[in-house]
PDB file of C-alpha atoms and ligand atoms in Angstrom:
ATOM      1  CA  UNK F 254     -10.290   9.647   7.311  1.00 59.00           C
ATOM      2  CA  UNK F 255     -11.096   7.115   9.992  1.00 70.00           C
ATOM      3  CA  UNK F 256      -8.680   4.758   8.256  1.00 93.00           C
ATOM      4  CA  UNK F 257      -5.918   7.383   8.336  1.00 96.00           C
ATOM      5  CA  UNK F 258      -6.505   8.122  12.021  1.00 96.00           C
ATOM      6  CA  UNK F 259      -6.432   4.414  12.745  1.00 97.00           C
ATOM      7  CA  UNK F 260      -3.187   4.033  10.806  1.00 98.00           C
ATOM      8  CA  UNK F 261      -1.587   6.881  12.770  1.00 98.00           C
ATOM      9  CA  UNK F 262      -2.703   5.422  16.075  1.00 97.00           C
ATOM     10  CA  UNK F 263      -1.624   1.861  15.201  1.00 97.00           C
ATOM     11  CA  UNK F 264       1.746   2.822  13.729  1.00 98.00           C
ATOM     12  CA  UNK F 265       2.567   5.115  16.657  1.00 98.00           C
ATOM     13  CA  UNK F 266       1.839   2.269  19.072  1.00 98.00           C
ATOM     14  CA  UNK F 267       3.920  -0.101  16.970  1.00 97.00           C
ATOM     15  CA  UNK F 268       6.898   2.298  16.927  1.00 98.00           C
ATOM     16  CA  UNK F 269       6.631   2.611  20.728  1.00 97.00           C
ATOM     17  CA  UNK F 270       6.752  -1.182  21.018  1.00 97.00           C
ATOM     18  CA  UNK F 271       9.576  -1.614  18.511  1.00 96.00           C
ATOM     19  CA  UNK F 272      11.881   1.129  19.757  1.00 97.00           C
ATOM     20  CA  UNK F 273      13.371   1.017  23.196  1.00 95.00           C
ATOM     21  CA  UNK F 274      16.174   3.582  23.092  1.00 95.00           C
ATOM     22  CA  UNK F 275      17.591   6.132  20.696  1.00 97.00           C
ATOM     23  CA  UNK F 276      16.615   6.182  17.016  1.00 97.00           C
ATOM     24  CA  UNK F 277      17.747   8.158  13.977  1.00 96.00           C
ATOM     25  CA  UNK F 278      16.147   8.952  10.661  1.00 97.00           C
ATOM     26  CA  UNK F 279      17.570  10.659   7.581  1.00 95.00           C
ATOM     27  CA  UNK F 280      15.345  13.536   6.459  1.00 95.00           C
ATOM     28  CA  UNK F 281      15.226  14.130   2.721  1.00 91.00           C
ATOM     29  CA  UNK F 282      12.762  17.007   2.616  1.00 90.00           C
ATOM     30  CA  UNK F 283      10.141  14.776   1.018  1.00 93.00           C
ATOM     31  CA  UNK F 284       6.803  13.670   2.366  1.00 95.00           C
ATOM     32  CA  UNK F 285       7.846  10.068   3.187  1.00 95.00           C
ATOM     33  CA  UNK F 286      10.689  10.768   5.596  1.00 96.00           C
ATOM     34  CA  UNK F 287       8.778  13.745   7.036  1.00 97.00           C
ATOM     35  CA  UNK F 288       5.758  11.588   7.886  1.00 98.00           C
ATOM     36  CA  UNK F 289       7.977   8.928   9.480  1.00 98.00           C
ATOM     37  CA  UNK F 290       9.738  11.598  11.505  1.00 98.00           C
ATOM     38  CA  UNK F 291       6.509  13.010  12.911  1.00 98.00           C
ATOM     39  CA  UNK F 292       5.118   9.526  13.650  1.00 98.00           C
ATOM     40  CA  UNK F 293       8.332   8.519  15.402  1.00 98.00           C
ATOM     41  CA  UNK F 294       8.570  11.797  17.294  1.00 98.00           C
ATOM     42  CA  UNK F 295       5.004  11.342  18.523  1.00 98.00           C
ATOM     43  CA  UNK F 296       5.941   7.847  19.647  1.00 98.00           C
ATOM     44  CA  UNK F 297       9.365   8.294  21.263  1.00 98.00           C
ATOM     45  CA  UNK F 298       9.830  12.083  21.599  1.00 98.00           C
ATOM     46  CA  UNK F 299      13.386  13.259  22.151  1.00 97.00           C
ATOM     47  CA  UNK F 300      14.761   9.739  21.742  1.00 97.00           C
ATOM     48  CA  UNK F 301      14.404  10.445  18.032  1.00 98.00           C
ATOM     49  CA  UNK F 302      17.244  12.307  16.313  1.00 98.00           C
ATOM     50  CA  UNK F 303      16.282  13.359  12.775  1.00 98.00           C
ATOM     51  CA  UNK F 304      19.385  13.944  10.643  1.00 97.00           C
ATOM     52  CA  UNK F 305      19.429  16.266   7.674  1.00 97.00           C
ATOM     53  CA  UNK F 306      22.529  15.921   5.518  1.00 97.00           C
ATOM     54  CA  UNK F 307      23.246  18.996   3.415  1.00 97.00           C
ATOM     55  CA  UNK F 308      24.464  17.363   0.234  1.00 97.00           C
ATOM     56  CA  UNK F 309      24.511  20.550  -1.837  1.00 98.00           C
ATOM     57  CA  UNK F 310      22.218  18.685  -4.260  1.00 98.00           C
ATOM     58  CA  UNK F 311      18.946  19.890  -2.780  1.00 97.00           C
ATOM     59  CA  UNK F 312      16.431  22.466  -3.891  1.00 97.00           C
ATOM     60  CA  UNK F 313      16.676  26.150  -3.020  1.00 97.00           C
ATOM     61  CA  UNK F 314      15.741  26.931   0.587  1.00 96.00           C
ATOM     62  CA  UNK F 315      15.562  23.269   1.634  1.00 96.00           C
ATOM     63  CA  UNK F 316      17.702  23.565   4.761  1.00 96.00           C
ATOM     64  CA  UNK F 317      15.659  26.521   6.047  1.00 96.00           C
ATOM     65  CA  UNK F 318      12.401  24.679   5.313  1.00 95.00           C
ATOM     66  CA  UNK F 319      13.549  21.605   7.217  1.00 96.00           C
ATOM     67  CA  UNK F 320      14.767  23.640  10.201  1.00 96.00           C
ATOM     68  CA  UNK F 321      11.429  25.382  10.374  1.00 95.00           C
ATOM     69  CA  UNK F 322       9.264  22.266   9.999  1.00 95.00           C
ATOM     70  CA  UNK F 323      11.130  20.214  12.580  1.00 97.00           C
ATOM     71  CA  UNK F 324      12.068  23.070  14.906  1.00 95.00           C
ATOM     72  CA  UNK F 325      10.631  21.332  17.977  1.00 96.00           C
ATOM     73  CA  UNK F 326      12.751  18.202  17.539  1.00 97.00           C
ATOM     74  CA  UNK F 327      16.341  17.143  18.235  1.00 96.00           C
ATOM     75  CA  UNK F 328      17.161  17.928  14.593  1.00 97.00           C
ATOM     76  CA  UNK F 329      20.779  17.632  13.515  1.00 97.00           C
ATOM     77  CA  UNK F 330      21.867  19.413  10.326  1.00 98.00           C
ATOM     78  CA  UNK F 331      25.200  18.274   8.913  1.00 97.00           C
ATOM     79  CA  UNK F 332      27.006  20.163   6.161  1.00 98.00           C
ATOM     80  CA  UNK F 333      28.648  17.671   3.805  1.00 98.00           C
ATOM     81  CA  UNK F 334      28.575  19.651   0.552  1.00 98.00           C
ATOM     82  CA  UNK F 335      32.278  19.213  -0.136  1.00 98.00           C
ATOM     83  CA  UNK F 336      32.156  15.461   0.464  1.00 98.00           C
ATOM     84  CA  UNK F 337      29.462  15.093  -2.189  1.00 98.00           C
ATOM     85  CA  UNK F 338      31.148  17.446  -4.669  1.00 98.00           C
ATOM     86  CA  UNK F 339      34.414  15.527  -4.289  1.00 98.00           C
ATOM     87  CA  UNK F 340      32.635  12.207  -4.789  1.00 98.00           C
ATOM     88  CA  UNK F 341      31.054  13.535  -7.981  1.00 98.00           C
ATOM     89  CA  UNK F 342      34.214  15.077  -9.405  1.00 98.00           C
ATOM     90  CA  UNK F 343      34.866  13.785 -12.919  1.00 98.00           C
ATOM     91  CA  UNK F 344      31.827  11.464 -12.870  1.00 98.00           C
ATOM     92  CA  UNK F 345      29.798  11.646 -16.093  1.00 97.00           C
ATOM     93  CA  UNK F 346      27.970   8.340 -16.323  1.00 97.00           C
ATOM     94  CA  UNK F 347      24.407   8.629 -14.926  1.00 96.00           C
ATOM     95  CA  UNK F 348      24.435   5.344 -13.040  1.00 94.00           C
ATOM     96  CA  UNK F 349      27.878   6.055 -11.612  1.00 96.00           C
ATOM     97  CA  UNK F 350      26.607   9.408 -10.450  1.00 96.00           C
ATOM     98  CA  UNK F 351      23.775   7.696  -8.604  1.00 95.00           C
ATOM     99  CA  UNK F 352      26.238   5.269  -7.066  1.00 94.00           C
ATOM    100  CA  UNK F 353      28.598   8.089  -6.024  1.00 96.00           C
ATOM    101  CA  UNK F 354      25.784  10.008  -4.316  1.00 96.00           C
ATOM    102  CA  UNK F 355      24.282   6.867  -2.757  1.00 93.00           C
ATOM    103  CA  UNK F 356      27.584   5.603  -1.410  1.00 93.00           C
ATOM    104  CA  UNK F 357      28.617   8.969  -0.013  1.00 95.00           C
ATOM    105  CA  UNK F 358      25.231   9.233   1.630  1.00 93.00           C
ATOM    106  CA  UNK F 359      25.596   5.830   3.248  1.00 90.00           C
ATOM    107  CA  UNK F 360      29.150   6.514   4.467  1.00 91.00           C
ATOM    108  CA  UNK F 361      28.239   9.909   5.931  1.00 93.00           C
ATOM    109  CA  UNK F 362      25.127   8.508   7.529  1.00 92.00           C
ATOM    110  CA  UNK F 363      27.068   5.638   9.070  1.00 88.00           C
ATOM    111  CA  UNK F 364      29.570   8.060  10.583  1.00 92.00           C
ATOM    112  CA  UNK F 365      26.788  10.127  12.095  1.00 93.00           C
ATOM    113  CA  UNK F 366      24.926   7.049  13.327  1.00 90.00           C
ATOM    114  CA  UNK F 367      28.083   5.934  15.135  1.00 90.00           C
ATOM    115  CA  UNK F 368      28.536   9.351  16.714  1.00 95.00           C
ATOM    116  CA  UNK F 369      24.931   9.398  17.838  1.00 95.00           C
ATOM    117  CA  UNK F 370      25.118   5.844  19.175  1.00 93.00           C
ATOM    118  CA  UNK F 371      21.555   5.275  18.066  1.00 94.00           C
ATOM    119  CA  UNK F 372      20.291   1.726  18.325  1.00 93.00           C
ATOM    120  CA  UNK F 373      17.451   2.016  15.853  1.00 95.00           C
ATOM    121  CA  UNK F 374      17.183   3.239  12.289  1.00 94.00           C
ATOM    122  CA  UNK F 375      13.897   4.527  10.900  1.00 96.00           C
ATOM    123  CA  UNK F 376      13.404   4.569   7.130  1.00 94.00           C
ATOM    124  CA  UNK F 377      10.693   6.181   5.004  1.00 94.00           C
ATOM    125  CA  UNK F 378      10.492   3.351   2.487  1.00 92.00           C
ATOM    126  CA  UNK F 379       7.055   3.111   0.868  1.00 93.00           C
ATOM    127  CA  UNK F 380       5.459   0.205  -0.945  1.00 91.00           C
ATOM    128  CA  UNK F 381       6.318   1.228  -4.570  1.00 84.00           C
ATOM    129  CA  UNK F 382       9.992   1.772  -3.550  1.00 82.00           C
ATOM    130  CA  UNK F 383      10.200  -1.918  -2.736  1.00 78.00           C
ATOM    131  CA  UNK F 384       8.669  -2.923  -6.038  1.00 76.00           C
ATOM    132  CA  UNK F 385      10.760  -0.585  -8.221  1.00 65.00           C
ATOM    133  CA  UNK F 386      13.885  -1.597  -6.399  1.00 61.00           C
ATOM    134  CA  UNK F 387      13.139  -5.268  -7.003  1.00 60.00           C
ATOM    135  CA  UNK F 388      12.483  -4.502 -10.669  1.00 52.00           C
ATOM    136  CA  UNK F 389      15.947  -2.974 -10.931  1.00 48.00           C
ATOM    137  CA  UNK F 390      15.045  -0.253 -13.440  1.00 45.00           C
ATOM    138  CA  UNK F 391      17.170   2.365 -11.741  1.00 47.00           C
ATOM    139  CA  UNK F 392      19.333   2.262  -8.675  1.00 46.00           C
ATOM    140  CA  UNK F 393      17.265   3.995  -6.016  1.00 47.00           C
ATOM    141  CA  UNK F 394      19.613   4.942  -3.256  1.00 46.00           C
ATOM    142  CA  UNK F 395      17.003   5.140  -0.551  1.00 49.00           C
ATOM    143  CA  UNK F 396      16.143   1.457  -0.552  1.00 42.00           C
ATOM    144  CA  UNK F 397      18.129  -1.307   1.039  1.00 44.00           C
ATOM    145  CA  UNK F 398      21.280   0.807   1.038  1.00 53.00           C
ATOM    146  CA  UNK F 399      21.420   1.648   4.708  1.00 57.00           C
ATOM    147  CA  UNK F 400      23.429   0.601   6.618  1.00 56.00           C
ATOM    148  CA  UNK F 401      26.016  -2.139   6.255  1.00 61.00           C
ATOM    149  CA  UNK F 402      28.617  -1.201   8.823  1.00 62.00           C
ATOM    150  CA  UNK F 403      26.677   0.254  11.724  1.00 69.00           C
ATOM    151  CA  UNK F 404      24.885  -2.383  13.709  1.00 76.00           C
ATOM    152  CA  UNK F 405      21.385  -1.357  14.561  1.00 88.00           C
ATOM    153  CA  UNK F 406      19.225  -3.404  16.841  1.00 91.00           C
ATOM    154  CA  UNK F 407      16.421  -2.945  14.339  1.00 91.00           C
ATOM    155  CA  UNK F 408      15.390  -1.081  11.204  1.00 91.00           C
ATOM    156  CA  UNK F 409      11.895   0.333  11.455  1.00 95.00           C
ATOM    157  CA  UNK F 410       9.863   1.167   8.344  1.00 96.00           C
ATOM    158  CA  UNK F 411       6.550   2.624   9.524  1.00 97.00           C
ATOM    159  CA  UNK F 412       5.032   3.366   6.078  1.00 97.00           C
ATOM    160  CA  UNK F 413       6.351   0.460   4.023  1.00 95.00           C
ATOM    161  CA  UNK F 414       2.825  -0.767   3.192  1.00 95.00           C
ATOM    162  CA  UNK F 415       1.516   2.602   2.005  1.00 96.00           C
ATOM    163  CA  UNK F 416       1.201   4.098  -1.458  1.00 92.00           C
ATOM    164  CA  UNK F 417       2.183   7.707  -2.064  1.00 89.00           C
ATOM    165  CA  UNK F 418      -1.369   9.088  -1.969  1.00 91.00           C
ATOM    166  CA  UNK F 419      -1.911   7.356   1.370  1.00 96.00           C
ATOM    167  CA  UNK F 420       1.295   8.890   2.745  1.00 96.00           C
ATOM    168  CA  UNK F 421      -0.005  12.309   1.657  1.00 95.00           C
ATOM    169  CA  UNK F 422      -3.277  11.651   3.517  1.00 97.00           C
ATOM    170  CA  UNK F 423      -1.329  10.761   6.645  1.00 98.00           C
ATOM    171  CA  UNK F 424       0.807  13.913   6.236  1.00 98.00           C
ATOM    172  CA  UNK F 425      -2.333  16.057   6.106  1.00 97.00           C
ATOM    173  CA  UNK F 426      -3.805  14.327   9.137  1.00 97.00           C
ATOM    174  CA  UNK F 427      -0.532  14.947  10.993  1.00 97.00           C
ATOM    175  CA  UNK F 428      -0.853  18.674  10.176  1.00 95.00           C
ATOM    176  CA  UNK F 429       2.307  18.841   8.124  1.00 96.00           C
ATOM    177  CA  UNK F 430       2.310  21.985   5.938  1.00 93.00           C
ATOM    178  CA  UNK F 431       0.362  21.526   2.679  1.00 91.00           C
ATOM    179  CA  UNK F 432       3.462  22.508   0.726  1.00 90.00           C
ATOM    180  CA  UNK F 433       5.005  19.348   2.156  1.00 93.00           C
ATOM    181  CA  UNK F 434       2.064  16.927   2.033  1.00 93.00           C
ATOM    182  CA  UNK F 435       1.419  17.798  -1.617  1.00 92.00           C
ATOM    183  CA  UNK F 436       5.052  18.043  -2.588  1.00 93.00           C
ATOM    184  CA  UNK F 437       6.205  16.647  -5.931  1.00 93.00           C
ATOM    185  CA  UNK F 438       8.568  13.679  -5.948  1.00 90.00           C
ATOM    186  CA  UNK F 439      12.256  14.573  -5.893  1.00 94.00           C
ATOM    187  CA  UNK F 440      14.947  12.066  -6.846  1.00 93.00           C
ATOM    188  CA  UNK F 441      17.228  10.667  -4.133  1.00 90.00           C
ATOM    189  CA  UNK F 442      20.408  11.784  -5.962  1.00 95.00           C
ATOM    190  CA  UNK F 443      18.872  15.272  -6.115  1.00 96.00           C
ATOM    191  CA  UNK F 444      19.985  17.876  -8.623  1.00 98.00           C
ATOM    192  CA  UNK F 445      22.884  15.615  -9.660  1.00 98.00           C
ATOM    193  CA  UNK F 446      20.529  13.812 -12.069  1.00 97.00           C
ATOM    194  CA  UNK F 447      19.325  17.147 -13.460  1.00 98.00           C
ATOM    195  CA  UNK F 448      22.798  17.997 -14.729  1.00 98.00           C
ATOM    196  CA  UNK F 449      24.091  16.257 -17.824  1.00 98.00           C
ATOM    197  CA  UNK F 450      27.742  15.170 -17.472  1.00 97.00           C
ATOM    198  CA  UNK F 451      29.933  16.229 -14.563  1.00 98.00           C
ATOM    199  CA  UNK F 452      28.385  17.969 -11.559  1.00 98.00           C
ATOM    200  CA  UNK F 453      30.154  21.174 -10.502  1.00 98.00           C
ATOM    201  CA  UNK F 454      29.335  23.838  -7.933  1.00 98.00           C
ATOM    202  CA  UNK F 455      28.616  26.360 -10.692  1.00 98.00           C
ATOM    203  CA  UNK F 456      26.209  24.044 -12.534  1.00 98.00           C
ATOM    204  CA  UNK F 457      24.467  23.239  -9.250  1.00 98.00           C
ATOM    205  CA  UNK F 458      23.898  26.924  -8.506  1.00 98.00           C
ATOM    206  CA  UNK F 459      22.455  27.474 -11.989  1.00 98.00           C
ATOM    207  CA  UNK F 460      20.149  24.458 -11.987  1.00 99.00           C
ATOM    208  CA  UNK F 461      18.993  25.152  -8.404  1.00 98.00           C
ATOM    209  CA  UNK F 462      17.980  28.690  -9.347  1.00 98.00           C
ATOM    210  CA  UNK F 463      16.271  27.508 -12.549  1.00 99.00           C
ATOM    211  CA  UNK F 464      14.367  24.812 -10.618  1.00 98.00           C
ATOM    212  CA  UNK F 465      13.130  27.422  -8.159  1.00 98.00           C
ATOM    213  CA  UNK F 466      11.838  29.639 -10.990  1.00 99.00           C
ATOM    214  CA  UNK F 467      10.058  26.728 -12.708  1.00 98.00           C
ATOM    215  CA  UNK F 468       8.452  25.626  -9.431  1.00 98.00           C
ATOM    216  CA  UNK F 469       7.336  29.186  -8.634  1.00 98.00           C
ATOM    217  CA  UNK F 470       5.700  29.569 -12.028  1.00 98.00           C
ATOM    218  CA  UNK F 471       4.036  26.171 -12.350  1.00 98.00           C
ATOM    219  CA  UNK F 472       3.406  24.270  -9.114  1.00 97.00           C
ATOM    220  CA  UNK F 473       0.522  26.214  -7.568  1.00 95.00           C
ATOM    221  CA  UNK F 474      -1.146  27.235 -10.801  1.00 97.00           C
ATOM    222  CA  UNK F 475      -0.948  24.021 -12.834  1.00 98.00           C
ATOM    223  CA  UNK F 476      -0.409  21.239 -10.261  1.00 96.00           C
ATOM    224  CA  UNK F 477       1.903  19.186 -12.464  1.00 97.00           C
ATOM    225  CA  UNK F 478       2.706  15.688 -11.298  1.00 95.00           C
ATOM    226  CA  UNK F 479       6.315  16.826 -11.507  1.00 97.00           C
ATOM    227  CA  UNK F 480       8.072  19.894 -12.874  1.00 98.00           C
ATOM    228  CA  UNK F 481      11.695  21.005 -12.828  1.00 98.00           C
ATOM    229  CA  UNK F 482      14.637  22.387 -14.778  1.00 99.00           C
ATOM    230  CA  UNK F 483      17.673  20.476 -16.005  1.00 99.00           C
ATOM    231  CA  UNK F 484      21.009  21.754 -17.245  1.00 99.00           C
ATOM    232  CA  UNK F 485      21.917  20.248 -20.600  1.00 98.00           C
ATOM    233  CA  UNK F 486      25.253  21.830 -21.545  1.00 98.00           C
ATOM    234  CA  UNK F 487      26.426  24.975 -23.274  1.00 98.00           C
ATOM    235  CA  UNK F 488      25.350  26.751 -26.460  1.00 97.00           C
ATOM    236  CA  UNK F 489      26.061  30.001 -28.210  1.00 97.00           C
ATOM    237  CA  UNK F 490      23.886  33.016 -27.474  1.00 96.00           C
ATOM    238  CA  UNK F 491      23.882  36.819 -27.568  1.00 95.00           C
ATOM    239  CA  UNK F 492      23.479  38.721 -24.336  1.00 89.00           C
ATOM    240  CA  UNK F 493      23.788  42.520 -24.269  1.00 86.00           C
ATOM    241  CA  UNK F 494      25.223  42.554 -27.828  1.00 90.00           C
ATOM    242  CA  UNK F 495      27.966  40.148 -26.852  1.00 93.00           C
ATOM    243  CA  UNK F 496      28.239  36.595 -28.101  1.00 96.00           C
ATOM    244  CA  UNK F 497      28.311  34.247 -25.125  1.00 95.00           C
ATOM    245  CA  UNK F 498      28.663  30.560 -24.567  1.00 97.00           C
ATOM    246  CA  UNK F 499      25.874  30.092 -22.025  1.00 98.00           C
ATOM    247  CA  UNK F 500      24.106  27.245 -20.275  1.00 98.00           C
ATOM    248  CA  UNK F 501      21.134  25.544 -21.927  1.00 98.00           C
ATOM    249  CA  UNK F 502      18.266  24.890 -19.514  1.00 99.00           C
ATOM    250  CA  UNK F 503      15.503  22.394 -20.252  1.00 99.00           C
ATOM    251  CA  UNK F 504      12.111  22.853 -18.595  1.00 99.00           C
ATOM    252  CA  UNK F 505      10.086  19.724 -17.878  1.00 98.00           C
ATOM    253  CA  UNK F 506       6.473  19.582 -16.703  1.00 98.00           C
ATOM    254  CA  UNK F 507       4.631  16.277 -16.802  1.00 98.00           C
ATOM    255  CA  UNK F 508       1.313  14.803 -15.861  1.00 98.00           C
ATOM    256  CA  UNK F 509       1.362  11.228 -14.657  1.00 96.00           C
ATOM    257  CA  UNK F 510      -0.557   8.813 -12.501  1.00 91.00           C
ATOM    258  CA  UNK F 511       2.289   7.016 -10.821  1.00 84.00           C
ATOM    259  CA  UNK F 512       5.549   8.079 -12.497  1.00 90.00           C
ATOM    260  CA  UNK F 513       5.739   4.874 -14.536  1.00 92.00           C
ATOM    261  CA  UNK F 514       4.471   6.681 -17.646  1.00 97.00           C
ATOM    262  CA  UNK F 515       4.125  10.427 -18.194  1.00 98.00           C
ATOM    263  CA  UNK F 516       3.086  13.065 -20.738  1.00 98.00           C
ATOM    264  CA  UNK F 517       4.494  16.531 -21.257  1.00 98.00           C
ATOM    265  CA  UNK F 518       1.941  19.125 -20.161  1.00 98.00           C
ATOM    266  CA  UNK F 519       0.413  21.411 -22.778  1.00 98.00           C
ATOM    267  CA  UNK F 520       1.237  24.687 -21.079  1.00 98.00           C
ATOM    268  CA  UNK F 521       0.039  28.034 -22.444  1.00 98.00           C
ATOM    269  CA  UNK F 522       2.648  29.714 -24.628  1.00 98.00           C
ATOM    270  CA  UNK F 523       2.717  32.878 -22.511  1.00 98.00           C
ATOM    271  CA  UNK F 524       3.519  30.814 -19.419  1.00 98.00           C
ATOM    272  CA  UNK F 525       6.428  29.125 -21.190  1.00 98.00           C
ATOM    273  CA  UNK F 526       7.560  32.540 -22.470  1.00 98.00           C
ATOM    274  CA  UNK F 527       7.544  33.934 -18.966  1.00 98.00           C
ATOM    275  CA  UNK F 528       9.629  31.038 -17.646  1.00 98.00           C
ATOM    276  CA  UNK F 529      12.117  31.477 -20.509  1.00 98.00           C
ATOM    277  CA  UNK F 530      12.376  35.188 -19.910  1.00 98.00           C
ATOM    278  CA  UNK F 531      12.799  34.833 -16.131  1.00 98.00           C
ATOM    279  CA  UNK F 532      15.475  32.137 -16.402  1.00 98.00           C
ATOM    280  CA  UNK F 533      17.419  34.023 -19.064  1.00 97.00           C
ATOM    281  CA  UNK F 534      17.276  37.337 -17.234  1.00 97.00           C
ATOM    282  CA  UNK F 535      17.651  36.160 -13.631  1.00 98.00           C
ATOM    283  CA  UNK F 536      20.479  33.692 -14.275  1.00 98.00           C
ATOM    284  CA  UNK F 537      23.280  35.535 -16.029  1.00 96.00           C
ATOM    285  CA  UNK F 538      25.158  32.491 -17.293  1.00 97.00           C
ATOM    286  CA  UNK F 539      22.140  30.981 -19.097  1.00 98.00           C
ATOM    287  CA  UNK F 540      21.512  31.864 -22.746  1.00 97.00           C
ATOM    288  CA  UNK F 541      18.937  29.308 -23.921  1.00 98.00           C
ATOM    289  CA  UNK F 542      15.793  27.677 -22.515  1.00 98.00           C
ATOM    290  CA  UNK F 543      13.963  24.750 -24.133  1.00 98.00           C
ATOM    291  CA  UNK F 544      10.745  22.892 -23.242  1.00 98.00           C
ATOM    292  CA  UNK F 545      10.860  19.097 -23.268  1.00 98.00           C
ATOM    293  CA  UNK F 546       7.923  17.583 -25.175  1.00 98.00           C
ATOM    294  CA  UNK F 547       8.884  13.943 -24.728  1.00 98.00           C
ATOM    295  CA  UNK F 548       6.540  11.489 -23.010  1.00 98.00           C
ATOM    296  CA  UNK F 549       7.757   8.603 -20.860  1.00 98.00           C
ATOM    297  CA  UNK F 550       8.482   6.306 -22.614  1.00 98.00           C
ATOM    298  CA  UNK F 551      10.676   6.818 -24.556  1.00 98.00           C
ATOM    299  CA  UNK F 552      12.209   9.416 -22.195  1.00 98.00           C
ATOM    300  CA  UNK F 553      12.292   9.056 -18.429  1.00 97.00           C
ATOM    301  CA  UNK F 554      10.946  11.902 -16.299  1.00 98.00           C
ATOM    302  CA  UNK F 555      14.374  12.903 -15.012  1.00 98.00           C
ATOM    303  CA  UNK F 556      17.177  13.517 -17.502  1.00 98.00           C
ATOM    304  CA  UNK F 557      19.512  10.924 -16.043  1.00 96.00           C
TER     305      UNK F 557
HETATM  306  P1  XMP U 782      12.226   8.474 -14.012  1.00 92.86           P
HETATM  307  O1  XMP U 782      13.241   9.540 -14.249  1.00 92.86           O
HETATM  308  O2  XMP U 782      12.837   7.094 -13.914  1.00 92.86           O
HETATM  309  O3  XMP U 782      11.635   8.775 -12.591  1.00 92.86           O
HETATM  310  O4  XMP U 782      11.094   8.509 -15.007  1.00 92.86           O
HETATM  311  C1  XMP U 782      10.422   8.293 -12.079  1.00 92.86           C
HETATM  312  C2  XMP U 782      10.193   8.986 -10.734  1.00 92.86           C
HETATM  313  O5  XMP U 782      11.177   8.566  -9.798  1.00 92.86           O
HETATM  314  C3  XMP U 782      11.945   9.682  -9.346  1.00 92.86           C
HETATM  315  N1  XMP U 782      13.329   9.211  -9.271  1.00 92.86           N
HETATM  316  C4  XMP U 782      13.937   8.833  -8.126  1.00 92.86           C
HETATM  317  N2  XMP U 782      13.502   8.793  -6.852  1.00 92.86           N
HETATM  318  N3  XMP U 782      15.614   7.980  -6.159  1.00 92.86           N
HETATM  319  C5  XMP U 782      14.354   8.365  -5.874  1.00 92.86           C
HETATM  320  O6  XMP U 782      13.967   8.345  -4.699  1.00 92.86           O
HETATM  321  C6  XMP U 782      16.116   7.981  -7.419  1.00 92.86           C
HETATM  322  O7  XMP U 782      17.265   7.611  -7.652  1.00 92.86           O
HETATM  323  C7  XMP U 782      15.228   8.436  -8.457  1.00 92.86           C
HETATM  324  N4  XMP U 782      15.357   8.585  -9.789  1.00 92.86           N
HETATM  325  C8  XMP U 782      14.190   9.066 -10.258  1.00 92.86           C
HETATM  326  C9  XMP U 782      11.756  10.761 -10.384  1.00 92.86           C
HETATM  327  O8  XMP U 782      11.949  12.060  -9.851  1.00 92.86           O
HETATM  328  C10 XMP U 782      10.337  10.501 -10.825  1.00 92.86           C
HETATM  329  O9  XMP U 782       9.424  11.062  -9.931  1.00 92.86           O
END
């Protein structure tokens, strides 16, 4: 604990020294950017403008959660749902999807940075982000992608030497809500990588609702390393005596140490049954729910 307190004290002092003017940070809803935001706010107060871009690819209730958590800051919420949907129109290839989301994010963020005339950019990069990005396994849009047009005096990365569990410790020490400090990882491209093939508004609504049900049923009770729902495509079903062509939802729940490898959790049958029954009854356009048994490798944790 002493170490955490020391880190908070040292990094706050360092931010104060590094930043002389206005700074912005992009909030993602995750623990990394949240911790950086609180550290920076403690250091420079209202000179910090946290930006939350509504991409339409986030989990249910995210905007409300962010507004509540950062209510005492100069938070700016920007609705860009249509920009992201347009960028994703017709895109089926997983890597292209990531690129489309990443590029749109960068462009939007650059526009906002210009408007705000901020001189400093704060990023929530952590140590494993740097390593994975160097390894080039997947294109992570939150590393090294910001910004290439806007000239910042400096880019500040307060937690770039920390591992995830250390960031969580700092979050707790900073009194961030437990729901946030213990939050599961969520991919940068959001729900876009939990939809096979093209992303549409309808598919997003379905997968967002299914994700919320899975999280409600599993997170608190089973503490999975990560759990979510993905939308696979369509299949034939029977609902209310009528044959329908409904969405197929896959449920994933994995245990893992660091996300590099993972195993499917052995959940009780009645729990899986309950998830199936809730998804099929609460989301009208779904007609099939499956549980993914595949470890990583050979599968990845996310579907794309
Ligand atoms: P995979 O699917 O490769 O994911 O087994 C490993 C972990 O990384 C998360 N993930 C991402 N995180 N940007 C991120 O910030 C991304 O593009 C991205 N893709 C996957 C994933 O949720 C899992 O925790």
